PDB file of C-alpha atoms in Angstrom:
ATOM      1  CA  MET A   1      55.689  41.004  42.571  1.00  0.00           C
ATOM      2  CA  ALA A   2      54.707  37.486  41.668  1.00  0.00           C
ATOM      3  CA  LYS A   3      51.311  38.091  43.222  1.00  0.00           C
ATOM      4  CA  GLN A   4      50.695  41.174  41.040  1.00  0.00           C
ATOM      5  CA  LEU A   5      51.754  39.318  37.898  1.00  0.00           C
ATOM      6  CA  HIS A   6      49.460  36.466  38.800  1.00  0.00           C
ATOM      7  CA  ASN A   7      46.488  38.840  39.335  1.00  0.00           C
ATOM      8  CA  ARG A   8      47.160  40.603  36.039  1.00  0.00           C
ATOM      9  CA  ILE A   9      47.322  37.323  34.110  1.00  0.00           C
ATOM     10  CA  VAL A  10      44.062  36.121  35.721  1.00  0.00           C
ATOM     11  CA  GLY A  11      42.431  39.458  34.867  1.00  0.00           C
ATOM     12  CA  ILE A  12      43.580  39.261  31.245  1.00  0.00           C
ATOM     13  CA  VAL A  13      42.266  35.678  30.940  1.00  0.00           C
ATOM     14  CA  VAL A  14      38.883  36.657  32.407  1.00  0.00           C
ATOM     15  CA  LEU A  15      38.553  39.700  30.145  1.00  0.00           C
ATOM     16  CA  THR A  16      39.583  37.631  27.094  1.00  0.00           C
ATOM     17  CA  ALA A  17      37.018  34.939  27.951  1.00  0.00           C
ATOM     18  CA  LEU A  18      34.272  37.544  28.359  1.00  0.00           C
ATOM     19  CA  GLY A  19      35.301  39.160  25.079  1.00  0.00           C
ATOM     20  CA  VAL A  20      35.197  35.801  23.274  1.00  0.00           C
ATOM     21  CA  LEU A  21      31.760  35.038  24.677  1.00  0.00           C
ATOM     22  CA  PHE A  22      30.008  38.399  24.308  1.00  0.00           C
ATOM     23  CA  LEU A  23      31.790  40.291  21.509  1.00  0.00           C
ATOM     24  CA  PRO A  24      30.344  38.187  18.643  1.00  0.00           C
ATOM     25  CA  ASP A  25      26.821  38.892  19.892  1.00  0.00           C
ATOM     26  CA  LEU A  26      27.512  42.615  20.180  1.00  0.00           C
ATOM     27  CA  LEU A  27      29.101  42.876  16.743  1.00  0.00           C
ATOM     28  CA  ASN A  28      26.446  40.825  14.885  1.00  0.00           C
ATOM     29  CA  GLY A  29      23.694  43.139  15.991  1.00  0.00           C
ATOM     30  CA  GLU A  30      20.068  42.102  15.760  1.00  0.00           C
ATOM     31  CA  LYS A  31      19.735  38.438  14.839  1.00  0.00           C
ATOM     32  CA  ALA A  32      17.083  37.621  12.312  1.00  0.00           C
ATOM     33  CA  SER A  33      14.799  34.881  13.526  1.00  0.00           C
ATOM     34  CA  VAL A  34      14.247  31.996  11.167  1.00  0.00           C
ATOM     35  CA  GLU A  35      10.638  31.014  10.722  1.00  0.00           C
ATOM     36  CA  GLU A  36       9.833  27.704   9.136  1.00  0.00           C
ATOM     37  CA  HIS A  37       6.911  27.833   6.779  1.00  0.00           C
ATOM     38  CA  PHE A  38       5.280  24.501   6.230  1.00  0.00           C
ATOM     39  CA  ALA A  39       1.899  23.394   5.075  1.00  0.00           C
ATOM     40  CA  THR A  40      -0.276  21.695   7.624  1.00  0.00           C
ATOM     41  CA  ILE A  41      -2.002  18.510   6.677  1.00  0.00           C
ATOM     42  CA  PRO A  42      -5.757  19.041   6.817  1.00  0.00           C
ATOM     43  CA  LEU A  43      -7.852  16.831   9.001  1.00  0.00           C
ATOM     44  CA  ARG A  44      -9.993  14.174   7.395  1.00  0.00           C
ATOM     45  CA  PRO A  45     -13.172  15.787   6.095  1.00  0.00           C
ATOM     46  CA  SER A  46     -16.337  14.621   7.743  1.00  0.00           C
ATOM     47  CA  VAL A  47     -18.814  12.960   5.440  1.00  0.00           C
ATOM     48  CA  ALA A  48     -22.220  14.548   5.660  1.00  0.00           C
ATOM     49  CA  THR A  49     -24.872  11.878   5.878  1.00  0.00           C
ATOM     50  CA  GLY A  50     -28.336  12.852   5.006  1.00  0.00           C
ATOM     51  CA  GLY A  51     -29.008  14.142   1.549  1.00  0.00           C
ATOM     52  CA  ALA A  52     -32.253  12.324   0.742  1.00  0.00           C
ATOM     53  CA  PRO A  53     -34.619  10.917   3.375  1.00  0.00           C
ATOM     54  CA  ASP A  54     -35.176   7.172   3.583  1.00  0.00           C
ATOM     55  CA  GLU A  55     -38.717   7.567   2.208  1.00  0.00           C
ATOM     56  CA  ALA A  56     -37.258   8.689  -1.112  1.00  0.00           C
ATOM     57  CA  PHE A  57     -35.858   5.202  -1.655  1.00  0.00           C
ATOM     58  CA  ALA A  58     -38.950   3.292  -0.533  1.00  0.00           C
ATOM     59  CA  PRO A  59     -40.663   1.267  -3.284  1.00  0.00           C
ATOM     60  CA  ILE A  60     -43.843   2.728  -4.742  1.00  0.00           C
ATOM     61  CA  GLU A  61     -46.888   0.563  -4.171  1.00  0.00           C
ATOM     62  CA  GLU A  62     -49.697   0.312  -6.700  1.00  0.00           C
ATOM     63  CA  GLY A  63     -52.498   1.435  -4.371  1.00  0.00           C
ATOM     64  CA  THR A  64     -50.909   4.698  -3.199  1.00  0.00           C
ATOM     65  CA  PRO A  65     -51.322   7.797  -5.319  1.00  0.00           C
ATOM     66  CA  SER A  66     -48.079   9.122  -6.722  1.00  0.00           C
ATOM     67  CA  GLU A  67     -47.076  12.757  -7.121  1.00  0.00           C
ATOM     68  CA  VAL A  68     -47.251  12.462 -10.882  1.00  0.00           C
ATOM     69  CA  ALA A  69     -50.855  11.214 -10.743  1.00  0.00           C
ATOM     70  CA  ALA A  70     -51.821  14.131  -8.512  1.00  0.00           C
ATOM     71  CA  LEU A  71     -50.354  16.613 -11.014  1.00  0.00           C
ATOM     72  CA  THR A  72     -52.200  15.145 -13.998  1.00  0.00           C
ATOM     73  CA  GLU A  73     -55.878  15.322 -13.136  1.00  0.00           C
ATOM     74  CA  ASP A  74     -57.317  14.485 -16.550  1.00  0.00           C
ATOM     75  CA  GLU A  75     -58.075  10.956 -17.656  1.00  0.00           C
ATOM     76  CA  PRO A  76     -55.175   9.069 -19.184  1.00  0.00           C
ATOM     77  CA  THR A  77     -55.466   8.017 -22.800  1.00  0.00           C
ATOM     78  CA  PRO A  78     -55.444   4.280 -23.603  1.00  0.00           C
ATOM     79  CA  GLU A  79     -51.861   4.604 -24.851  1.00  0.00           C
ATOM     80  CA  ALA A  80     -50.763   6.245 -21.596  1.00  0.00           C
ATOM     81  CA  ALA A  81     -52.588   3.552 -19.603  1.00  0.00           C
ATOM     82  CA  ALA A  82     -50.678   0.865 -21.525  1.00  0.00           C
ATOM     83  CA  LYS A  83     -47.398   2.673 -20.827  1.00  0.00           C
ATOM     84  CA  GLU A  84     -48.276   2.901 -17.111  1.00  0.00           C
ATOM     85  CA  GLU A  85     -48.983  -0.818 -16.980  1.00  0.00           C
ATOM     86  CA  SER A  86     -45.647  -1.612 -18.625  1.00  0.00           C
ATOM     87  CA  VAL A  87     -43.881   0.730 -16.175  1.00  0.00           C
ATOM     88  CA  VAL A  88     -45.648  -0.963 -13.243  1.00  0.00           C
ATOM     89  CA  VAL A  89     -44.640  -4.384 -14.565  1.00  0.00           C
ATOM     90  CA  GLN A  90     -41.048  -3.237 -15.047  1.00  0.00           C
ATOM     91  CA  THR A  91     -40.846  -1.691 -11.576  1.00  0.00           C
ATOM     92  CA  ALA A  92     -42.386  -4.824 -10.073  1.00  0.00           C
ATOM     93  CA  ALA A  93     -39.732  -6.885 -11.815  1.00  0.00           C
ATOM     94  CA  LEU A  94     -37.042  -4.570 -10.462  1.00  0.00           C
ATOM     95  CA  GLU A  95     -38.471  -4.727  -6.950  1.00  0.00           C
ATOM     96  CA  ALA A  96     -38.305  -8.514  -6.839  1.00  0.00           C
ATOM     97  CA  PRO A  97     -35.922  -9.474  -4.070  1.00  0.00           C
ATOM     98  CA  LYS A  98     -32.593 -10.459  -5.527  1.00  0.00           C
ATOM     99  CA  ALA A  99     -30.454 -12.957  -3.738  1.00  0.00           C
ATOM    100  CA  LYS A 100     -27.036 -11.501  -3.091  1.00  0.00           C
ATOM    101  CA  PRO A 101     -24.324 -13.905  -4.122  1.00  0.00           C
ATOM    102  CA  ALA A 102     -22.083 -14.960  -1.282  1.00  0.00           C
ATOM    103  CA  PRO A 103     -18.711 -13.280  -1.471  1.00  0.00           C
ATOM    104  CA  ALA A 104     -16.451 -15.671  -3.268  1.00  0.00           C
ATOM    105  CA  GLU A 105     -13.247 -16.613  -1.576  1.00  0.00           C
ATOM    106  CA  PRO A 106     -10.214 -15.386  -3.468  1.00  0.00           C
ATOM    107  CA  LYS A 107      -8.988 -17.933  -5.931  1.00  0.00           C
ATOM    108  CA  GLN A 108      -5.526 -19.360  -5.626  1.00  0.00           C
ATOM    109  CA  ALA A 109      -3.210 -17.220  -7.728  1.00  0.00           C
ATOM    110  CA  GLY A 110      -0.834 -20.062  -8.421  1.00  0.00           C
ATOM    111  CA  TRP A 111       2.139 -21.972  -7.120  1.00  0.00           C
ATOM    112  CA  ALA A 112       5.844 -21.317  -6.817  1.00  0.00           C
ATOM    113  CA  ILE A 113       8.926 -23.290  -5.827  1.00  0.00           C
ATOM    114  CA  ARG A 114      10.800 -21.939  -2.820  1.00  0.00           C
ATOM    115  CA  LEU A 115      14.485 -22.731  -3.198  1.00  0.00           C
ATOM    116  CA  GLY A 116      15.896 -21.154  -0.076  1.00  0.00           C
ATOM    117  CA  SER A 117      16.603 -18.132   2.087  1.00  0.00           C
ATOM    118  CA  PHE A 118      19.963 -16.378   1.940  1.00  0.00           C
ATOM    119  CA  ARG A 119      21.636 -13.480   3.760  1.00  0.00           C
ATOM    120  CA  ASP A 120      24.455 -12.953   1.250  1.00  0.00           C
ATOM    121  CA  ALA A 121      23.269 -10.853  -1.703  1.00  0.00           C
ATOM    122  CA  GLY A 122      26.104 -12.206  -3.874  1.00  0.00           C
ATOM    123  CA  ASN A 123      24.919 -15.798  -3.407  1.00  0.00           C
ATOM    124  CA  VAL A 124      21.373 -14.753  -4.286  1.00  0.00           C
ATOM    125  CA  ALA A 125      22.495 -12.967  -7.448  1.00  0.00           C
ATOM    126  CA  ARG A 126      24.595 -15.957  -8.576  1.00  0.00           C
ATOM    127  CA  LEU A 127      21.776 -18.448  -7.934  1.00  0.00           C
ATOM    128  CA  VAL A 128      19.181 -16.326  -9.759  1.00  0.00           C
ATOM    129  CA  LYS A 129      21.548 -15.813 -12.725  1.00  0.00           C
ATOM    130  CA  ASN A 130      22.281 -19.546 -12.855  1.00  0.00           C
ATOM    131  CA  LEU A 131      18.553 -20.395 -12.744  1.00  0.00           C
ATOM    132  CA  ARG A 132      17.653 -17.884 -15.448  1.00  0.00           C
ATOM    133  CA  ASP A 133      20.491 -19.137 -17.674  1.00  0.00           C
ATOM    134  CA  LYS A 134      18.995 -22.638 -17.422  1.00  0.00           C
ATOM    135  CA  GLY A 135      15.549 -21.355 -18.445  1.00  0.00           C
ATOM    136  CA  TYR A 136      13.784 -21.094 -15.088  1.00  0.00           C
ATOM    137  CA  ARG A 137      11.708 -18.056 -14.148  1.00  0.00           C
ATOM    138  CA  ALA A 138      13.431 -17.100 -10.912  1.00  0.00           C
ATOM    139  CA  TYR A 139      12.591 -14.167  -8.659  1.00  0.00           C
ATOM    140  CA  THR A 140      13.450 -12.992  -5.165  1.00  0.00           C
ATOM    141  CA  VAL A 141      11.579 -11.471  -2.247  1.00  0.00           C
ATOM    142  CA  PRO A 142      12.517  -8.661  -1.679  1.00  0.00           C
ATOM    143  CA  SER A 143      13.154  -7.965  -5.346  1.00  0.00           C
ATOM    144  CA  LYS A 144      16.526  -6.291  -4.637  1.00  0.00           C
ATOM    145  CA  PRO A 145      18.659  -8.394  -2.274  1.00  0.00           C
ATOM    146  CA  VAL A 146      20.393  -6.542   0.563  1.00  0.00           C
ATOM    147  CA  ASN A 147      23.481  -7.924   2.269  1.00  0.00           C
ATOM    148  CA  GLY A 148      22.681  -9.053   5.808  1.00  0.00           C
ATOM    149  CA  GLU A 149      18.914  -9.262   5.287  1.00  0.00           C
ATOM    150  CA  ILE A 150      17.140 -12.507   4.420  1.00  0.00           C
ATOM    151  CA  THR A 151      16.248 -12.857   0.745  1.00  0.00           C
ATOM    152  CA  VAL A 152      14.073 -15.757  -0.435  1.00  0.00           C
ATOM    153  CA  VAL A 153      14.599 -17.233  -3.926  1.00  0.00           C
ATOM    154  CA  TYR A 154      11.590 -18.614  -5.821  1.00  0.00           C
ATOM    155  CA  VAL A 155      10.995 -20.254  -9.207  1.00  0.00           C
ATOM    156  CA  GLY A 156       7.628 -19.712 -10.849  1.00  0.00           C
ATOM    157  CA  PRO A 157       4.862 -18.755 -10.521  1.00  0.00           C
ATOM    158  CA  GLU A 158       2.775 -21.293 -12.354  1.00  0.00           C
ATOM    159  CA  VAL A 159      -0.955 -22.031 -12.271  1.00  0.00           C
ATOM    160  CA  SER A 160      -0.445 -25.758 -12.698  1.00  0.00           C
ATOM    161  CA  GLN A 161       0.904 -27.518  -9.647  1.00  0.00           C
ATOM    162  CA  ASP A 162       1.905 -30.533 -11.749  1.00  0.00           C
ATOM    163  CA  LYS A 163       4.207 -28.465 -13.984  1.00  0.00           C
ATOM    164  CA  LEU A 164       5.964 -27.120 -10.931  1.00  0.00           C
ATOM    165  CA  LYS A 165       6.397 -30.601  -9.485  1.00  0.00           C
ATOM    166  CA  GLN A 166       8.170 -31.579 -12.705  1.00  0.00           C
ATOM    167  CA  GLN A 167      10.352 -28.461 -12.500  1.00  0.00           C
ATOM    168  CA  GLN A 168      11.063 -29.278  -8.858  1.00  0.00           C
ATOM    169  CA  SER A 169      12.390 -32.712  -9.758  1.00  0.00           C
ATOM    170  CA  ARG A 170      14.480 -31.183 -12.602  1.00  0.00           C
ATOM    171  CA  LEU A 171      15.919 -28.641 -10.172  1.00  0.00           C
ATOM    172  CA  ALA A 172      16.906 -31.431  -7.801  1.00  0.00           C
ATOM    173  CA  LYS A 173      18.702 -33.241 -10.666  1.00  0.00           C
ATOM    174  CA  ASP A 174      20.302 -30.201 -12.364  1.00  0.00           C
ATOM    175  CA  LEU A 175      21.404 -28.140  -9.384  1.00  0.00           C
ATOM    176  CA  GLY A 176      21.071 -30.536  -6.460  1.00  0.00           C
ATOM    177  CA  LEU A 177      18.730 -28.115  -4.679  1.00  0.00           C
ATOM    178  CA  GLN A 178      16.042 -29.241  -2.263  1.00  0.00           C
ATOM    179  CA  SER A 179      12.926 -27.096  -2.575  1.00  0.00           C
ATOM    180  CA  GLN A 180       9.386 -26.580  -1.358  1.00  0.00           C
ATOM    181  CA  LEU A 181       6.179 -26.090  -3.335  1.00  0.00           C
ATOM    182  CA  VAL A 182       4.358 -23.062  -1.881  1.00  0.00           C
ATOM    183  CA  GLN A 183       1.308 -21.002  -2.781  1.00  0.00           C
ATOM    184  CA  TYR A 184       2.174 -17.938  -4.838  1.00  0.00           C
ATOM    185  CA  ASP A 185       1.186 -14.641  -3.279  1.00  0.00           C
ATOM    186  CA  PRO A 186       1.374 -11.757  -5.793  1.00  0.00           C
ATOM    187  CA  LEU A 187       1.106  -9.208  -2.979  1.00  0.00           C
ATOM    188  CA  GLN A 188       4.258 -10.554  -1.359  1.00  0.00           C
ATOM    189  CA  MET A 189       6.521  -8.875  -3.903  1.00  0.00           C
TER     190      MET A 189
END
């Protein structure tokens, strides 16, 4: 009898497991498929080169007949001849080779005092508050300090390096901070 009971229990467990696995699928019926609609990013458009031929931009020489001269067959009046001469003189002045200025190197944007690098955002906030209370223009990179990431504290920027050297010596006296004078990079922020 124990064998029959054991077989019945195993059968009930197997049927229950099959019911748990397959009954939800049978009762739900047809499942609706979910389609994601998203816009595709278009490829970069190709730029069509061409447009006007290179001859269209070639300078007009005085000896070659122009299209306008071919269209007007009658003799030009003295006033028109004077206008043509002034146009020729103006175009000759425009055609004079112009020396392209050498690209100027970017000018120095200024100077700043680097006070230090800190990982604790609380220390950065206290130092910046203390500096601003004493009248210094303090800023940090990155602008919002994050705990655990390095944040650099600066004072400045200033165009005059001499003014910053004076502020650097005042900082050493007032706060006892050693600092460095560095070039200010506005793109760093």
